Amino acid sequence: MKDGFLKSSVLIASFAAALSLSAVPAAASVSPSAGELSGSAAAGAEEAQAASIKIVAAEDAPFRTKPYGSSHKIGTVQAGNAIFIQCRLQNSYGNYWYRTGAWHYTYSAHYLSYPGIPAC
């Protein structure tokens, strides 16, 4: 069971790094170190984390190219994992979405409630 969880965590972290996100299991407090990422990717990831807010997915949460459920799905954060977001915006239907540092979007209802997230 631990091996499966560990492999899943590594796959999620790898996928997130490719999207300029930082996904880690909620129970863990470590992000990939600068040595684990390539030079410019590490600098970009550290900069994005410094100016972002860590939130935890309450349920599986897809990432999309635009802040609409009908837009292209590019990945999923599994329930219990954390991501770093930049800001919150409201789409034309009145739904709130979070933007990541990579200009990808995820629907806010999939995450635990966090007060004080700045508007985009």
PDB file of C-alpha atoms in Angstrom:
ATOM      1  CA  MET A   1       0.000   0.000   0.000  1.00  0.00           C
ATOM      2  CA  LYS A   2       2.790   2.435   0.886  1.00  0.00           C
ATOM      3  CA  ASP A   3       4.586   1.729  -2.403  1.00  0.00           C
ATOM      4  CA  GLY A   4       1.402   2.439  -4.375  1.00  0.00           C
ATOM      5  CA  PHE A   5       0.825   5.689  -2.477  1.00  0.00           C
ATOM      6  CA  LEU A   6       4.452   6.697  -2.921  1.00  0.00           C
ATOM      7  CA  LYS A   7       4.375   5.958  -6.655  1.00  0.00           C
ATOM      8  CA  SER A   8       1.096   7.887  -6.981  1.00  0.00           C
ATOM      9  CA  SER A   9       2.603  10.820  -5.106  1.00  0.00           C
ATOM     10  CA  VAL A  10       5.680  10.828  -7.337  1.00  0.00           C
ATOM     11  CA  LEU A  11       3.517  10.670 -10.486  1.00  0.00           C
ATOM     12  CA  ILE A  12       1.322  13.529  -9.258  1.00  0.00           C
ATOM     13  CA  ALA A  13       4.353  15.631  -8.334  1.00  0.00           C
ATOM     14  CA  SER A  14       5.922  14.927 -11.747  1.00  0.00           C
ATOM     15  CA  PHE A  15       2.721  15.826 -13.570  1.00  0.00           C
ATOM     16  CA  ALA A  16       2.328  18.970 -11.492  1.00  0.00           C
ATOM     17  CA  ALA A  17       5.898  20.058 -12.163  1.00  0.00           C
ATOM     18  CA  ALA A  18       5.240  19.670 -15.870  1.00  0.00           C
ATOM     19  CA  LEU A  19       2.268  22.024 -15.499  1.00  0.00           C
ATOM     20  CA  SER A  20       4.265  24.455 -13.342  1.00  0.00           C
ATOM     21  CA  LEU A  21       2.262  23.386 -10.303  1.00  0.00           C
ATOM     22  CA  SER A  22       3.443  21.926  -7.053  1.00  0.00           C
ATOM     23  CA  ALA A  23       1.232  19.037  -5.952  1.00  0.00           C
ATOM     24  CA  VAL A  24       2.184  17.158  -2.824  1.00  0.00           C
ATOM     25  CA  PRO A  25       0.224  14.873  -0.525  1.00  0.00           C
ATOM     26  CA  ALA A  26      -1.574  16.952   2.106  1.00  0.00           C
ATOM     27  CA  ALA A  27       0.136  14.999   4.885  1.00  0.00           C
ATOM     28  CA  ALA A  28       3.566  15.876   3.499  1.00  0.00           C
ATOM     29  CA  SER A  29       5.045  19.300   3.936  1.00  0.00           C
ATOM     30  CA  VAL A  30       7.793  18.949   1.370  1.00  0.00           C
ATOM     31  CA  SER A  31       7.872  20.133  -2.221  1.00  0.00           C
ATOM     32  CA  PRO A  32      10.357  18.944  -4.821  1.00  0.00           C
ATOM     33  CA  SER A  33      13.731  20.472  -4.002  1.00  0.00           C
ATOM     34  CA  ALA A  34      15.590  22.672  -6.464  1.00  0.00           C
ATOM     35  CA  GLY A  35      17.954  19.744  -7.098  1.00  0.00           C
ATOM     36  CA  GLU A  36      15.066  17.558  -8.270  1.00  0.00           C
ATOM     37  CA  LEU A  37      13.993  20.054 -10.939  1.00  0.00           C
ATOM     38  CA  SER A  38      15.941  21.408 -13.904  1.00  0.00           C
ATOM     39  CA  GLY A  39      17.535  24.873 -13.441  1.00  0.00           C
ATOM     40  CA  SER A  40      14.907  27.156 -14.992  1.00  0.00           C
ATOM     41  CA  ALA A  41      12.019  24.913 -13.903  1.00  0.00           C
ATOM     42  CA  ALA A  42      13.276  25.041 -10.305  1.00  0.00           C
ATOM     43  CA  ALA A  43      13.539  28.824 -10.350  1.00  0.00           C
ATOM     44  CA  GLY A  44      10.051  29.143 -11.846  1.00  0.00           C
ATOM     45  CA  ALA A  45       8.537  26.693  -9.355  1.00  0.00           C
ATOM     46  CA  GLU A  46      10.122  28.444  -6.365  1.00  0.00           C
ATOM     47  CA  GLU A  47       8.962  31.858  -7.606  1.00  0.00           C
ATOM     48  CA  ALA A  48       5.416  30.574  -8.200  1.00  0.00           C
ATOM     49  CA  GLN A  49       5.276  29.004  -4.724  1.00  0.00           C
ATOM     50  CA  ALA A  50       6.501  32.178  -3.053  1.00  0.00           C
ATOM     51  CA  ALA A  51       3.623  34.200  -4.528  1.00  0.00           C
ATOM     52  CA  SER A  52       0.913  31.576  -4.141  1.00  0.00           C
ATOM     53  CA  ILE A  53      -1.451  29.957  -1.666  1.00  0.00           C
ATOM     54  CA  LYS A  54      -1.428  26.252  -0.838  1.00  0.00           C
ATOM     55  CA  ILE A  55      -4.873  24.640  -0.929  1.00  0.00           C
ATOM     56  CA  VAL A  56      -6.011  21.029  -0.441  1.00  0.00           C
ATOM     57  CA  ALA A  57      -8.431  19.207  -2.753  1.00  0.00           C
ATOM     58  CA  ALA A  58     -11.472  17.840  -0.906  1.00  0.00           C
ATOM     59  CA  GLU A  59     -12.317  15.670  -3.922  1.00  0.00           C
ATOM     60  CA  ASP A  60     -10.698  14.872  -7.257  1.00  0.00           C
ATOM     61  CA  ALA A  61     -10.296  18.195  -9.057  1.00  0.00           C
ATOM     62  CA  PRO A  62      -9.629  18.535 -12.786  1.00  0.00           C
ATOM     63  CA  PHE A  63      -7.391  21.256 -14.219  1.00  0.00           C
ATOM     64  CA  ARG A  64      -8.755  23.012 -17.288  1.00  0.00           C
ATOM     65  CA  THR A  65      -7.407  25.425 -19.899  1.00  0.00           C
ATOM     66  CA  LYS A  66     -10.144  28.004 -19.161  1.00  0.00           C
ATOM     67  CA  PRO A  67     -12.357  28.649 -16.116  1.00  0.00           C
ATOM     68  CA  TYR A  68     -15.304  26.630 -17.480  1.00  0.00           C
ATOM     69  CA  GLY A  69     -16.339  23.004 -16.971  1.00  0.00           C
ATOM     70  CA  SER A  70     -16.657  22.591 -20.737  1.00  0.00           C
ATOM     71  CA  SER A  71     -13.050  23.609 -21.448  1.00  0.00           C
ATOM     72  CA  HIS A  72     -10.250  21.129 -22.184  1.00  0.00           C
ATOM     73  CA  LYS A  73      -9.225  18.984 -19.177  1.00  0.00           C
ATOM     74  CA  ILE A  74      -5.443  18.808 -18.832  1.00  0.00           C
ATOM     75  CA  GLY A  75      -5.093  16.844 -15.613  1.00  0.00           C
ATOM     76  CA  THR A  76      -6.498  16.065 -12.175  1.00  0.00           C
ATOM     77  CA  VAL A  77      -5.418  16.647  -8.593  1.00  0.00           C
ATOM     78  CA  GLN A  78      -6.524  13.743  -6.426  1.00  0.00           C
ATOM     79  CA  ALA A  79      -8.473  14.299  -3.221  1.00  0.00           C
ATOM     80  CA  GLY A  80      -6.190  15.014  -0.268  1.00  0.00           C
ATOM     81  CA  ASN A  81      -3.389  16.496  -2.377  1.00  0.00           C
ATOM     82  CA  ALA A  82      -2.366  20.125  -2.236  1.00  0.00           C
ATOM     83  CA  ILE A  83      -1.660  22.609  -5.013  1.00  0.00           C
ATOM     84  CA  PHE A  84      -0.467  26.188  -5.122  1.00  0.00           C
ATOM     85  CA  ILE A  85      -2.789  28.782  -6.639  1.00  0.00           C
ATOM     86  CA  GLN A  86      -2.274  32.417  -7.579  1.00  0.00           C
ATOM     87  CA  CYS A  87      -5.758  33.906  -7.361  1.00  0.00           C
ATOM     88  CA  ARG A  88      -9.509  33.400  -7.663  1.00  0.00           C
ATOM     89  CA  LEU A  89     -11.782  34.595 -10.447  1.00  0.00           C
ATOM     90  CA  GLN A  90     -15.464  34.444 -11.266  1.00  0.00           C
ATOM     91  CA  ASN A  91     -16.547  33.224 -14.712  1.00  0.00           C
ATOM     92  CA  SER A  92     -19.536  34.511 -16.691  1.00  0.00           C
ATOM     93  CA  TYR A  93     -21.818  31.962 -14.956  1.00  0.00           C
ATOM     94  CA  GLY A  94     -20.886  33.278 -11.506  1.00  0.00           C
ATOM     95  CA  ASN A  95     -18.721  30.259 -10.579  1.00  0.00           C
ATOM     96  CA  TYR A  96     -15.413  30.773  -8.773  1.00  0.00           C
ATOM     97  CA  TRP A  97     -12.248  29.207 -10.176  1.00  0.00           C
ATOM     98  CA  TYR A  98      -8.639  29.186  -8.977  1.00  0.00           C
ATOM     99  CA  ARG A  99      -5.794  30.061 -11.335  1.00  0.00           C
ATOM    100  CA  THR A 100      -2.454  28.351 -10.941  1.00  0.00           C
ATOM    101  CA  GLY A 101       0.877  29.897 -11.838  1.00  0.00           C
ATOM    102  CA  ALA A 102       0.699  28.143 -15.214  1.00  0.00           C
ATOM    103  CA  TRP A 103      -2.555  29.881 -16.198  1.00  0.00           C
ATOM    104  CA  HIS A 104      -4.551  26.713 -15.712  1.00  0.00           C
ATOM    105  CA  TYR A 105      -7.813  26.711 -13.830  1.00  0.00           C
ATOM    106  CA  THR A 106      -9.515  24.461 -11.299  1.00  0.00           C
ATOM    107  CA  TYR A 107     -13.041  24.822  -9.904  1.00  0.00           C
ATOM    108  CA  SER A 108     -13.040  26.177  -6.348  1.00  0.00           C
ATOM    109  CA  ALA A 109     -15.839  23.889  -5.112  1.00  0.00           C
ATOM    110  CA  HIS A 110     -13.438  20.919  -5.276  1.00  0.00           C
ATOM    111  CA  TYR A 111     -11.219  22.392  -2.528  1.00  0.00           C
ATOM    112  CA  LEU A 112     -11.451  23.038   1.178  1.00  0.00           C
ATOM    113  CA  SER A 113     -12.570  26.598   1.918  1.00  0.00           C
ATOM    114  CA  TYR A 114      -9.811  29.181   2.274  1.00  0.00           C
ATOM    115  CA  PRO A 115     -10.589  32.828   3.141  1.00  0.00           C
ATOM    116  CA  GLY A 116      -8.588  35.710   1.746  1.00  0.00           C
ATOM    117  CA  ILE A 117      -7.679  34.392  -1.713  1.00  0.00           C
ATOM    118  CA  PRO A 118      -7.046  37.478  -3.842  1.00  0.00           C
ATOM    119  CA  ALA A 119      -9.011  38.174  -7.014  1.00  0.00           C
ATOM    120  CA  CYS A 120      -7.202  37.810 -10.343  1.00  0.00           C
TER     121      CYS A 120
END
